[in-house]
XYZ file of C-alpha atoms in Angstrom:
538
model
C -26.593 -23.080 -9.379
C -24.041 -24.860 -11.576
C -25.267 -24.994 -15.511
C -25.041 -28.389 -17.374
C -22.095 -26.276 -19.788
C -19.409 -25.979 -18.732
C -17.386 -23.078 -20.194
C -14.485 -23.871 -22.848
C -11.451 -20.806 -23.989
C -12.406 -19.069 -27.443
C -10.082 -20.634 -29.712
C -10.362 -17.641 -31.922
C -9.693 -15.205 -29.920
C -6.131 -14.571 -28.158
C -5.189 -17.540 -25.772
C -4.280 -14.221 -22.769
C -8.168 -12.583 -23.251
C -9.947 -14.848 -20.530
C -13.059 -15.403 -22.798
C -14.573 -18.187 -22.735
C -17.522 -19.773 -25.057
C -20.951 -20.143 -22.962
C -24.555 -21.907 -24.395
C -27.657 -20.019 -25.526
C -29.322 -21.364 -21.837
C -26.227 -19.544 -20.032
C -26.520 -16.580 -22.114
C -30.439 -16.063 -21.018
C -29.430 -15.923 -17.594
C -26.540 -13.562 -17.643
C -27.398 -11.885 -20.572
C -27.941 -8.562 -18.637
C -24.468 -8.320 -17.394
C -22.204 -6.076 -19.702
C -20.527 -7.524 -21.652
C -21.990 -10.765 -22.824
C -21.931 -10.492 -26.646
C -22.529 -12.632 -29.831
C -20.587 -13.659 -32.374
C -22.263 -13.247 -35.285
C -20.341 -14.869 -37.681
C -19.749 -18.304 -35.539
C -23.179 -18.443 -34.234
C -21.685 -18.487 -30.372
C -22.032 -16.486 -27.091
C -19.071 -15.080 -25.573
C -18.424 -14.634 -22.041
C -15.673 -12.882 -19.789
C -13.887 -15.127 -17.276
C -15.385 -12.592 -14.541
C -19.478 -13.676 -15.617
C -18.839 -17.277 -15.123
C -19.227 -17.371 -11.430
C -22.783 -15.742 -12.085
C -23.489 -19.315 -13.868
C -21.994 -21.217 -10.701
C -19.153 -22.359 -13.176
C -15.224 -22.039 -13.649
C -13.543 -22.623 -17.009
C -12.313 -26.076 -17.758
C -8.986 -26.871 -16.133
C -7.576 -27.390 -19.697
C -9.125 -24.203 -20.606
C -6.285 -22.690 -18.288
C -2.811 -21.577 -19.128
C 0.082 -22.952 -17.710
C 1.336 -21.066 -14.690
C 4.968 -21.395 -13.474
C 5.786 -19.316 -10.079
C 9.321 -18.406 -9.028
C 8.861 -18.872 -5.213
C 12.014 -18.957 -4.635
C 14.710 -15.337 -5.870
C 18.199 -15.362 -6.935
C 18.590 -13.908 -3.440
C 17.132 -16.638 -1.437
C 13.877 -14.584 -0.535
C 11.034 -17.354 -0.304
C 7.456 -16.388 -1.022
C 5.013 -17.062 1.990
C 1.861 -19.763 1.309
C 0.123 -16.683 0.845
C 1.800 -15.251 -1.969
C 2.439 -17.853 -3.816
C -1.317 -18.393 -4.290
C -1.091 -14.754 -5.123
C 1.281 -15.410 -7.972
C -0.522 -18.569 -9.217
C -4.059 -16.397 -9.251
C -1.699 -13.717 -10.910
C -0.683 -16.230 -13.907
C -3.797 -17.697 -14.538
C -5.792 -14.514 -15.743
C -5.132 -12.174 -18.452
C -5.926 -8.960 -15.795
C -5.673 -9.505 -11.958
C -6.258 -6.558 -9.340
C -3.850 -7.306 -6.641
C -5.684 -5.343 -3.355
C -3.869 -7.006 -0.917
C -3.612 -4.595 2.128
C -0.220 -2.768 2.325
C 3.320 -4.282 3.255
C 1.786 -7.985 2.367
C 4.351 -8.395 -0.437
C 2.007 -7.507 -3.630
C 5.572 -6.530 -5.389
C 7.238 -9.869 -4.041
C 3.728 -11.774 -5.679
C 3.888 -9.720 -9.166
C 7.726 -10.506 -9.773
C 7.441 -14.327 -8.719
C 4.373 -14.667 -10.900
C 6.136 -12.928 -14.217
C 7.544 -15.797 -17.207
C 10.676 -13.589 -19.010
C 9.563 -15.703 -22.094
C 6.390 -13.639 -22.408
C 8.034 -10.834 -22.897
C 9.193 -7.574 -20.925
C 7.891 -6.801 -17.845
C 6.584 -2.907 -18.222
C 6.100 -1.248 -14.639
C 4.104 1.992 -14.117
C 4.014 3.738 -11.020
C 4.375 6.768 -8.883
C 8.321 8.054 -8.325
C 8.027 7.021 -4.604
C 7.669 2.846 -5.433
C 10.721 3.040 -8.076
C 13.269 2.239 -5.821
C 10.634 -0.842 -4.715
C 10.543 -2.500 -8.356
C 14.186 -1.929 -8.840
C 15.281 -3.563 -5.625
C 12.550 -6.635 -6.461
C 13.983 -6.772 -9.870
C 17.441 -7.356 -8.543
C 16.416 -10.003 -6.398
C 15.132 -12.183 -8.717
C 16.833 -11.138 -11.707
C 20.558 -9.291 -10.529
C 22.274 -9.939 -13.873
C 20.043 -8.242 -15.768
C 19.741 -3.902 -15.572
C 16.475 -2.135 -15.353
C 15.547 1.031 -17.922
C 14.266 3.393 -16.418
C 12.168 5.722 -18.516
C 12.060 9.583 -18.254
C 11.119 12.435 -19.884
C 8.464 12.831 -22.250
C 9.845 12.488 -25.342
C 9.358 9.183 -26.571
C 12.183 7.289 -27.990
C 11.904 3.656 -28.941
C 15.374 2.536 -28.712
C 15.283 3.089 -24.964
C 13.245 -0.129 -24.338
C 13.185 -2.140 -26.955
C 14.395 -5.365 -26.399
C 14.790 -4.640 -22.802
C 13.200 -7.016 -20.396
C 12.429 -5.033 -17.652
C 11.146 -0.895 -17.880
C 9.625 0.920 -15.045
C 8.146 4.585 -15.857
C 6.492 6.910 -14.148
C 2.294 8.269 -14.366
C 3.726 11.971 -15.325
C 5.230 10.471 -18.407
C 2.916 8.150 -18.861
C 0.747 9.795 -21.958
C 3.916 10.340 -23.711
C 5.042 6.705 -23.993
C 1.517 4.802 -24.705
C 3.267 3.205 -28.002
C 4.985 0.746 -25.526
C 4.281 -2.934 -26.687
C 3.993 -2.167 -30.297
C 7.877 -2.502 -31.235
C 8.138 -4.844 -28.234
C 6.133 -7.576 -26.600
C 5.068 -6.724 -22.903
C 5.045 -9.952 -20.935
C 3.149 -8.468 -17.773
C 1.918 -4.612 -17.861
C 2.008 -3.500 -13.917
C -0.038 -0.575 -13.026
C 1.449 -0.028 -9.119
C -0.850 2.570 -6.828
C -3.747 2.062 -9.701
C -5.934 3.745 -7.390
C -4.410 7.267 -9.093
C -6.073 5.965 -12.698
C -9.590 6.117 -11.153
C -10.990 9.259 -13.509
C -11.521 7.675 -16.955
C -10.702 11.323 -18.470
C -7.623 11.978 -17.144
C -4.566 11.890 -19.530
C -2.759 9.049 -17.713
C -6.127 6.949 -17.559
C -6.122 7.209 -21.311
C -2.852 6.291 -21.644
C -3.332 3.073 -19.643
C -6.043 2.396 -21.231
C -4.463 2.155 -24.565
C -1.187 0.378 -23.936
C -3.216 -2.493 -21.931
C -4.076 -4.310 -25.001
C -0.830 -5.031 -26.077
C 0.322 -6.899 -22.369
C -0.051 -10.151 -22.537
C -0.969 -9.984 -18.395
C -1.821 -7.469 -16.626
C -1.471 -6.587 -12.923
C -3.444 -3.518 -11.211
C -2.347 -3.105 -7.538
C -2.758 -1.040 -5.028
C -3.760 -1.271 -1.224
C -6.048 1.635 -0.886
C -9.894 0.933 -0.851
C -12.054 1.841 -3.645
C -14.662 -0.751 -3.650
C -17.798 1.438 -2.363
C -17.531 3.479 -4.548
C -17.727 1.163 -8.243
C -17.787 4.248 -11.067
C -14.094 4.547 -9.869
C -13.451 1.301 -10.462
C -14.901 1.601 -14.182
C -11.775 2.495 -16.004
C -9.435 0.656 -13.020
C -11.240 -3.039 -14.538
C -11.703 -1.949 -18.281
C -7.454 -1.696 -18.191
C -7.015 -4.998 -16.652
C -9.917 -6.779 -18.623
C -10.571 -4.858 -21.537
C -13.966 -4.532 -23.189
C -15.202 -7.041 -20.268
C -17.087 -4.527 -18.284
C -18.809 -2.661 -21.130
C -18.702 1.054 -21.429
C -18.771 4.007 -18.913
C -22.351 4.319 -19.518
C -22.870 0.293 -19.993
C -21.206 -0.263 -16.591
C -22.857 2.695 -14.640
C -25.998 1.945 -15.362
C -25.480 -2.223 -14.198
C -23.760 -0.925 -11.105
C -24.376 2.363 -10.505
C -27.776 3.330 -10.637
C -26.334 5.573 -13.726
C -29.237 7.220 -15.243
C -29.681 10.310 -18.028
C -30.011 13.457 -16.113
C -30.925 16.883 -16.957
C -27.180 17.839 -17.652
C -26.047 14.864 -18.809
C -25.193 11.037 -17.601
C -25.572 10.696 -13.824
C -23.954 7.745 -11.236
C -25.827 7.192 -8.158
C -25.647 4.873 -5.402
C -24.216 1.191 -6.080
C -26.823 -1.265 -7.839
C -27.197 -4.873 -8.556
C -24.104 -5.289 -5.608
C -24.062 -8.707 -4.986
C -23.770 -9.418 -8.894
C -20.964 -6.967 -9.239
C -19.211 -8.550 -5.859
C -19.780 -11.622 -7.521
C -17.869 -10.375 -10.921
C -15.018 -8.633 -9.155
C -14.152 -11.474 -7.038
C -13.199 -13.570 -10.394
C -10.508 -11.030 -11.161
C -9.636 -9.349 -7.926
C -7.475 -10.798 -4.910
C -7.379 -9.286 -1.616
C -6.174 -10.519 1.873
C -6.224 -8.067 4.937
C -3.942 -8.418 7.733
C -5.936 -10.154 9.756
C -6.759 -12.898 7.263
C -3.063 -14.092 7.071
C -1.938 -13.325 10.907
C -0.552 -16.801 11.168
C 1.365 -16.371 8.744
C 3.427 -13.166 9.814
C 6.710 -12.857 11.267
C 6.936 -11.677 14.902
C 6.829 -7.765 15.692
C 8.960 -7.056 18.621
C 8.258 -3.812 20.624
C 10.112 -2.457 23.134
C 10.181 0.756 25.113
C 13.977 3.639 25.666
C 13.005 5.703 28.728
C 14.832 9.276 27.981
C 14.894 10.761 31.996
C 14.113 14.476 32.653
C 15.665 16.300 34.987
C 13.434 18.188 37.911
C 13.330 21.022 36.416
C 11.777 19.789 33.259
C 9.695 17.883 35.297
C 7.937 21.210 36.710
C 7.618 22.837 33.303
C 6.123 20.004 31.409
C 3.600 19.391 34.925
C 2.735 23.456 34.540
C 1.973 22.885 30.614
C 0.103 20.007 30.919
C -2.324 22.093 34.048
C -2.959 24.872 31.390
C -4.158 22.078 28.881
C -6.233 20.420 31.257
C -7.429 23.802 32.063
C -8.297 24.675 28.632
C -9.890 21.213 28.145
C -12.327 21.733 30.957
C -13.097 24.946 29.712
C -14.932 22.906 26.560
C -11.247 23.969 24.284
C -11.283 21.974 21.225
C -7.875 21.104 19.615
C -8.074 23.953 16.852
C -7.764 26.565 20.523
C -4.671 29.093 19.687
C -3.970 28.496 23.214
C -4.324 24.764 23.865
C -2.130 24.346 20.444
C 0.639 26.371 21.757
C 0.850 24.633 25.007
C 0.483 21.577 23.512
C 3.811 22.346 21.006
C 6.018 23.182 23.978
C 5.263 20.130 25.489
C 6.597 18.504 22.817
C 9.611 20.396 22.394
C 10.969 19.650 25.727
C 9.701 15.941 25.453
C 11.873 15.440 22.007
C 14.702 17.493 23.481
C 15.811 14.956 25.514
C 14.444 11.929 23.264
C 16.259 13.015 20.334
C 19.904 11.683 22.576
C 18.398 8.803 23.373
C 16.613 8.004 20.037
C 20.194 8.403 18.341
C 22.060 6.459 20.944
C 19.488 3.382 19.867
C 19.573 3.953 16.002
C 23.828 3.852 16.699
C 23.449 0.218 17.922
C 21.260 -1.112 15.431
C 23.741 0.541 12.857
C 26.869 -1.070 14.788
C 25.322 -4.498 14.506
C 25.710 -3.630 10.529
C 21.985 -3.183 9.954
C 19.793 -0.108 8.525
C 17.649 1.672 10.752
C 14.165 4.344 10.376
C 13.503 7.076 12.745
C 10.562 8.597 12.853
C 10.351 12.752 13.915
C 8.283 15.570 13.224
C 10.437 18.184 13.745
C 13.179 19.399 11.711
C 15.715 20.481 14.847
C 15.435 17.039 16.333
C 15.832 15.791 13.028
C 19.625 17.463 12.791
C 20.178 16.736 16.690
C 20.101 13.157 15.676
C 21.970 13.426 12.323
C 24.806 15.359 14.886
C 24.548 12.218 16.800
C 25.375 9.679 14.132
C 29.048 8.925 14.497
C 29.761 5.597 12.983
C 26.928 5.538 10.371
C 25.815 7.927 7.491
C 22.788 9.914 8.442
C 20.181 9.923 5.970
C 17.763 12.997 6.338
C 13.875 13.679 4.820
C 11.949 16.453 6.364
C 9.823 18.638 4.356
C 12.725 21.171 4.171
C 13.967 18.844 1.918
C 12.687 19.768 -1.921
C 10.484 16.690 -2.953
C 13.198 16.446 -6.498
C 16.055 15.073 -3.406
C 13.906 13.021 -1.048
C 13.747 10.019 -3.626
C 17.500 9.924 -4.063
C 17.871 10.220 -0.920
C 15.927 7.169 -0.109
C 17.582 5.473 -2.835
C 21.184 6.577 -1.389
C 19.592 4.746 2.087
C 18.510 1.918 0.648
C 22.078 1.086 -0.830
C 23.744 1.466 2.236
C 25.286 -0.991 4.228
C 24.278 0.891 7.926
C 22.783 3.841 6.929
C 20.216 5.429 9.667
C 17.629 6.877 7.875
C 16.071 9.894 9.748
C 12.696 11.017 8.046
C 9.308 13.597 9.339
C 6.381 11.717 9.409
C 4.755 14.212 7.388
C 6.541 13.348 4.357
C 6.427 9.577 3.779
C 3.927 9.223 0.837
C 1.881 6.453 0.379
C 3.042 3.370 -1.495
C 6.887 4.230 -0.004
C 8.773 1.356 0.825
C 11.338 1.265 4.125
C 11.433 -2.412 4.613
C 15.107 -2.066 4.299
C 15.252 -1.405 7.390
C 13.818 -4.311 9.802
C 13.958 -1.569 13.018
C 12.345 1.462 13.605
C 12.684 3.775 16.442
C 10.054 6.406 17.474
C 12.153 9.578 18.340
C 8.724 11.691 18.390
C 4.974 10.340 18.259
C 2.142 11.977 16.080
C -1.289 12.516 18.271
C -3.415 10.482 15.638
C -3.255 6.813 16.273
C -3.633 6.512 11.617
C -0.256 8.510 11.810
C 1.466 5.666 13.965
C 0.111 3.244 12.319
C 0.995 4.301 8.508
C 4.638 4.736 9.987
C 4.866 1.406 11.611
C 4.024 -0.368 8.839
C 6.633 1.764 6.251
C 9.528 -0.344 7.767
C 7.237 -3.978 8.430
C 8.379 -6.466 5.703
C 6.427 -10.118 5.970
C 9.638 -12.535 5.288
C 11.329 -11.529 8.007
C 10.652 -10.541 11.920
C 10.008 -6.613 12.583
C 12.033 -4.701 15.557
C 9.940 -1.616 16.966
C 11.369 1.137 19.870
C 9.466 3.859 21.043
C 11.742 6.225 22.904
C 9.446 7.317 25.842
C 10.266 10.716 28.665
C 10.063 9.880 32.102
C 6.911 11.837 32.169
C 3.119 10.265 32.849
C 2.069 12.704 29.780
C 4.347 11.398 27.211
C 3.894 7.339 28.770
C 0.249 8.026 29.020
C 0.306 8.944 25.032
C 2.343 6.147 23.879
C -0.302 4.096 26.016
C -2.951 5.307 24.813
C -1.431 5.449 21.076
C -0.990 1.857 20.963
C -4.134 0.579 23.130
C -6.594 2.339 20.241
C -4.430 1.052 17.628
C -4.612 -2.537 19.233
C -8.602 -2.414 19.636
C -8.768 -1.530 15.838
C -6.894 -4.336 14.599
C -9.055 -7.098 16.971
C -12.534 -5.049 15.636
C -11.247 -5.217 11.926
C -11.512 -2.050 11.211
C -9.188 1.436 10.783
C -7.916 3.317 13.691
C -9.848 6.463 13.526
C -9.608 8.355 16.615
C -8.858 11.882 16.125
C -5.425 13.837 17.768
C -8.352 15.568 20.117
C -9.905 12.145 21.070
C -6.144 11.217 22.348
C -5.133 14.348 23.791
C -8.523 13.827 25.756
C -7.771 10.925 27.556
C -3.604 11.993 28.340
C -4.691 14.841 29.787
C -7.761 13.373 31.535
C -7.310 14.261 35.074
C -8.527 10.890 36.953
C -6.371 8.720 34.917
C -3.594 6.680 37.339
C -0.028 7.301 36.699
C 1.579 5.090 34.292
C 3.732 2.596 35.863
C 6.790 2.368 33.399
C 7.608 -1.644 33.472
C 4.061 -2.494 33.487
C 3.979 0.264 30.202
C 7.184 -1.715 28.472
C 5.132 -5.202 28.803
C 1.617 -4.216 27.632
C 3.775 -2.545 24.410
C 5.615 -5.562 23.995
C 2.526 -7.939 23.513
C 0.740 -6.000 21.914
C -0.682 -6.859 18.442
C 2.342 -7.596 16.146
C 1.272 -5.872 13.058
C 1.272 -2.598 11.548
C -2.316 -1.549 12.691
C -3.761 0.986 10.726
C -4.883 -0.995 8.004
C -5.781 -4.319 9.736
C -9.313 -4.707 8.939
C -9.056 -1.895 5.670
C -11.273 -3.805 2.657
């Protein structure tokens, strides 16, 4: 219920700290929460931005700092509705956790929202989102060239006075004096989720430099919210001090208790009142809460013909599995695994001509282009392919030290057909580059197609997807089946999380009808027209 005080900024403490000054009547009544304190020597309670909505209050409107949003880049980029009220929530507090799910522009948001008057803006992340930030930072800003820190040997005169810095986690400890020769305008922690043990080096790090930012951004799309003592040091960087202590803020939300070895975390307590709390600081939007405002996703189906007597070997393979299967054969059977892997070979042996022939006209048209493998030798069959285009190549033969220039080398190409293993795209990597992707090989887990869909799905622009399919019911019955479950999770709102087994299952099922190849092309094509996998993620 709304108290008869309404809260008003601290004038003595720093305008960016998002505390505000509450009555003795509003301190009674969330007085519990850590960290309401007094201040002794002016006789008043203070309160973090994130307790008001316990009172059924906001701060005063003249209590809030001005917020100025780019929403339109130097490139012509426009933000969607949705992220501008991303950057506007962004530039009102002193610590925000963007959770937005992934590919909904939480990059896009965090540069629009930044004010160059501030100060620098300090970005720390994983290798694999550098070439993100960099790319962001030319669009808004292209006169102006990143630093990008490395090694661990700190050395002031590499940033100072430099408006934009990105450095990596690994490096991280080494380079905590940031912001004390410099001002940091907006601190980004990118893929926070990786800063979720309090002890860890980089954790401390964070911790430390956070003061000094006069905003700061945690993002990341990957769920942590059921499990709150992770969250502990996650909040305590963005709103310092505001959530208490380990202890203070286990034992409000996490049944934390004294044990007989020591301080113990249980289950989640008081949940609605730290819901409550998180919601003041936190933003997140899932796929499905935005639909409307997405771009189109156009699928369409390359049929790659077999030959008779391909035909008769894959129809012999795919008896054995059935065979096995109705034996009781789980997917982990030597012999079921084996058949299983030559089907695939011969399926991607003639896919891999027809997968390259597709990437070649989106790279004619003067436009980059993903495709997706799992195997190394169809992986150089395409590359072979490539004729008017420069093949880019990631498969895990490729040392990990390579893969991000190699990505980087993509990215700056005018054409370039990037040809990469699903095994190797890490989480957080960017491909939106590219505006088509083309499946030269398909992964049995449904999460697999899913994460790879979305590497390439950008929301300013519409999203081209192929999947190169054999003339053979087992490989159309998979991509049907791939895409049905994947469908169903996004309408449910939750994760696809069939297993490979649960889909090799129903291909192989033998009462299924034959697929009927047009009527497979127009299900695919209206099917949902977003990257799956994490539509209903919280």
């Amino acid at each position: 219920m709304p108290q008869d005080v309404a809260p008003v900024r601290v004038p003595s403490y720093e305008k960016r700290s998002d505390w505000y000054i509450i009555s003795d009547k509003q301190a009674e009544i969330v007085g519990h929460a850590p960290l309401i304190f007094l201040d002794g020597k002016r006789g008043i309670w203070v309160a973090h931005r994130s307790h008001l909505p316990l009172l059924g209050t906001e701060p005063r409107a003249d209590a809030l700092p001005p917020v100025c949003v780019r929403s339109e880049l130097a490139d012509g980029t426009t933000l969607r509705d949705y992220q501008e009220v991303g950057a506007e929530f962004i530039g009102q507090r002193r610590g925000t956790l963007l959770a937005d799910n992934c590919r909904l522009g939480k990059t896009a948001q965090i540069v629009a929202a930044h004010d160059p008057a501030s100060g620098s803006m300090v970005v720390i992340g994983p290798l694999a989102v550098r070439g993100v930030w960099l790319d962001w930072w030319r669009r808004r800003w292209p006169e102006i060239e990143p630093v990008v820190l490395t090694g661990r040997k700190y050395d002031p005169d590499t940033f100072v006075d430099h408006p934009l810095v990105f450095a990596h986690y690994d490096i991280l400890p080494s380079w905590t004096s940031l912001g004390l020769r410099d001002r940091i305008g907006t601190l980004v922690l990118d893929e926070v989720h990786v800063l979720s043990n309090p002890k860890s080096k980089r954790s401390i790090a964070a911790l430390m430099m956070s003061p000094a930012a006069e905003h700061v951004v945690c993002a990341t799309g990957t769920p942590l919210w059921n499990k709150p003592a992770g969250l502990w040091s996650i909040l305590s960087i963005c709103n310092p001090a505001a959530w208490g202590s380990f202890k203070e803020f286990t034992a409000a939300y996490c049944s934390g208790a004294p044990g007989p070895y020591g301080w113990t975390t249980g289950a989640p307590s008081r949940v609605e009142e730290f819901q409550t709390r998180l919601e003041a600081v936190m933003l997140r939007r899932r796929w499905r809460d935005i639909r409307d405002e997405l771009p189109p996703c156009t699928r369409t189906v390359e049929i790659a013909p077999l030959n008779a007597n391909q035909i008769l070997q894959i129809d012999k393979l795919a008896e054995s599995i059935r065979e096995e299967l109705s034996q009781g054969a789980d997917f982990s059977s030597p012999t079921l695994i084996g058949a299983l892997a030559r089907v695939r070979r011969l399926v991607a042996a003639r896919k891999a001509p027809i997968a390259a022939s597709a990437a070649c006209r989106v790279a004619d048209s003067g436009e980059r282009v993903v495709v997706w493998v799992w195997h190394k030798k169809v992986a150089d069959t395409i590359a072979r392919r490539i004729k008017r285009a420069t093949p880019y190549v990631v498969t895990g033969s490729v040392p990990e030290r390579n893969r991000a220039r190699i990505l980087d080398e993509w990215r700056a190409s005018e054409n370039g057909v990037l040809i990469i293993s699903m095994g190797v795209a890490p989480a957080g990597i960017d491909l939106s580059q590219a505006a088509h992707c083309i499946f030269a090989e398909l992964d049995w887990t449904p999460a697999t197609i899913g994460q790879a869909e979305m590497r390439t799905f950008s929301p300013s622009r519409p999203n081209f997807v192929t999947f190169v399919v054999a003339e053979h019911d087992i490989d159309q019955r998979l991509v049907d089946t791939l895409t049905t479950k994947c469908e169903m999770a996004a309408e449910l709102g939750v994760p696809a999380m069939d297993t490979a087994g649960d889909v090799m299952q129903e291909v192989f099922a033998r009462d299924v009808a034959v697929v009927d190849l047009a009527s497979l092309a127009n299900r695919i094509s209206a099917r949902v027209a977003l990257p799956t996998q994490f539509a209903g993620l919280l």
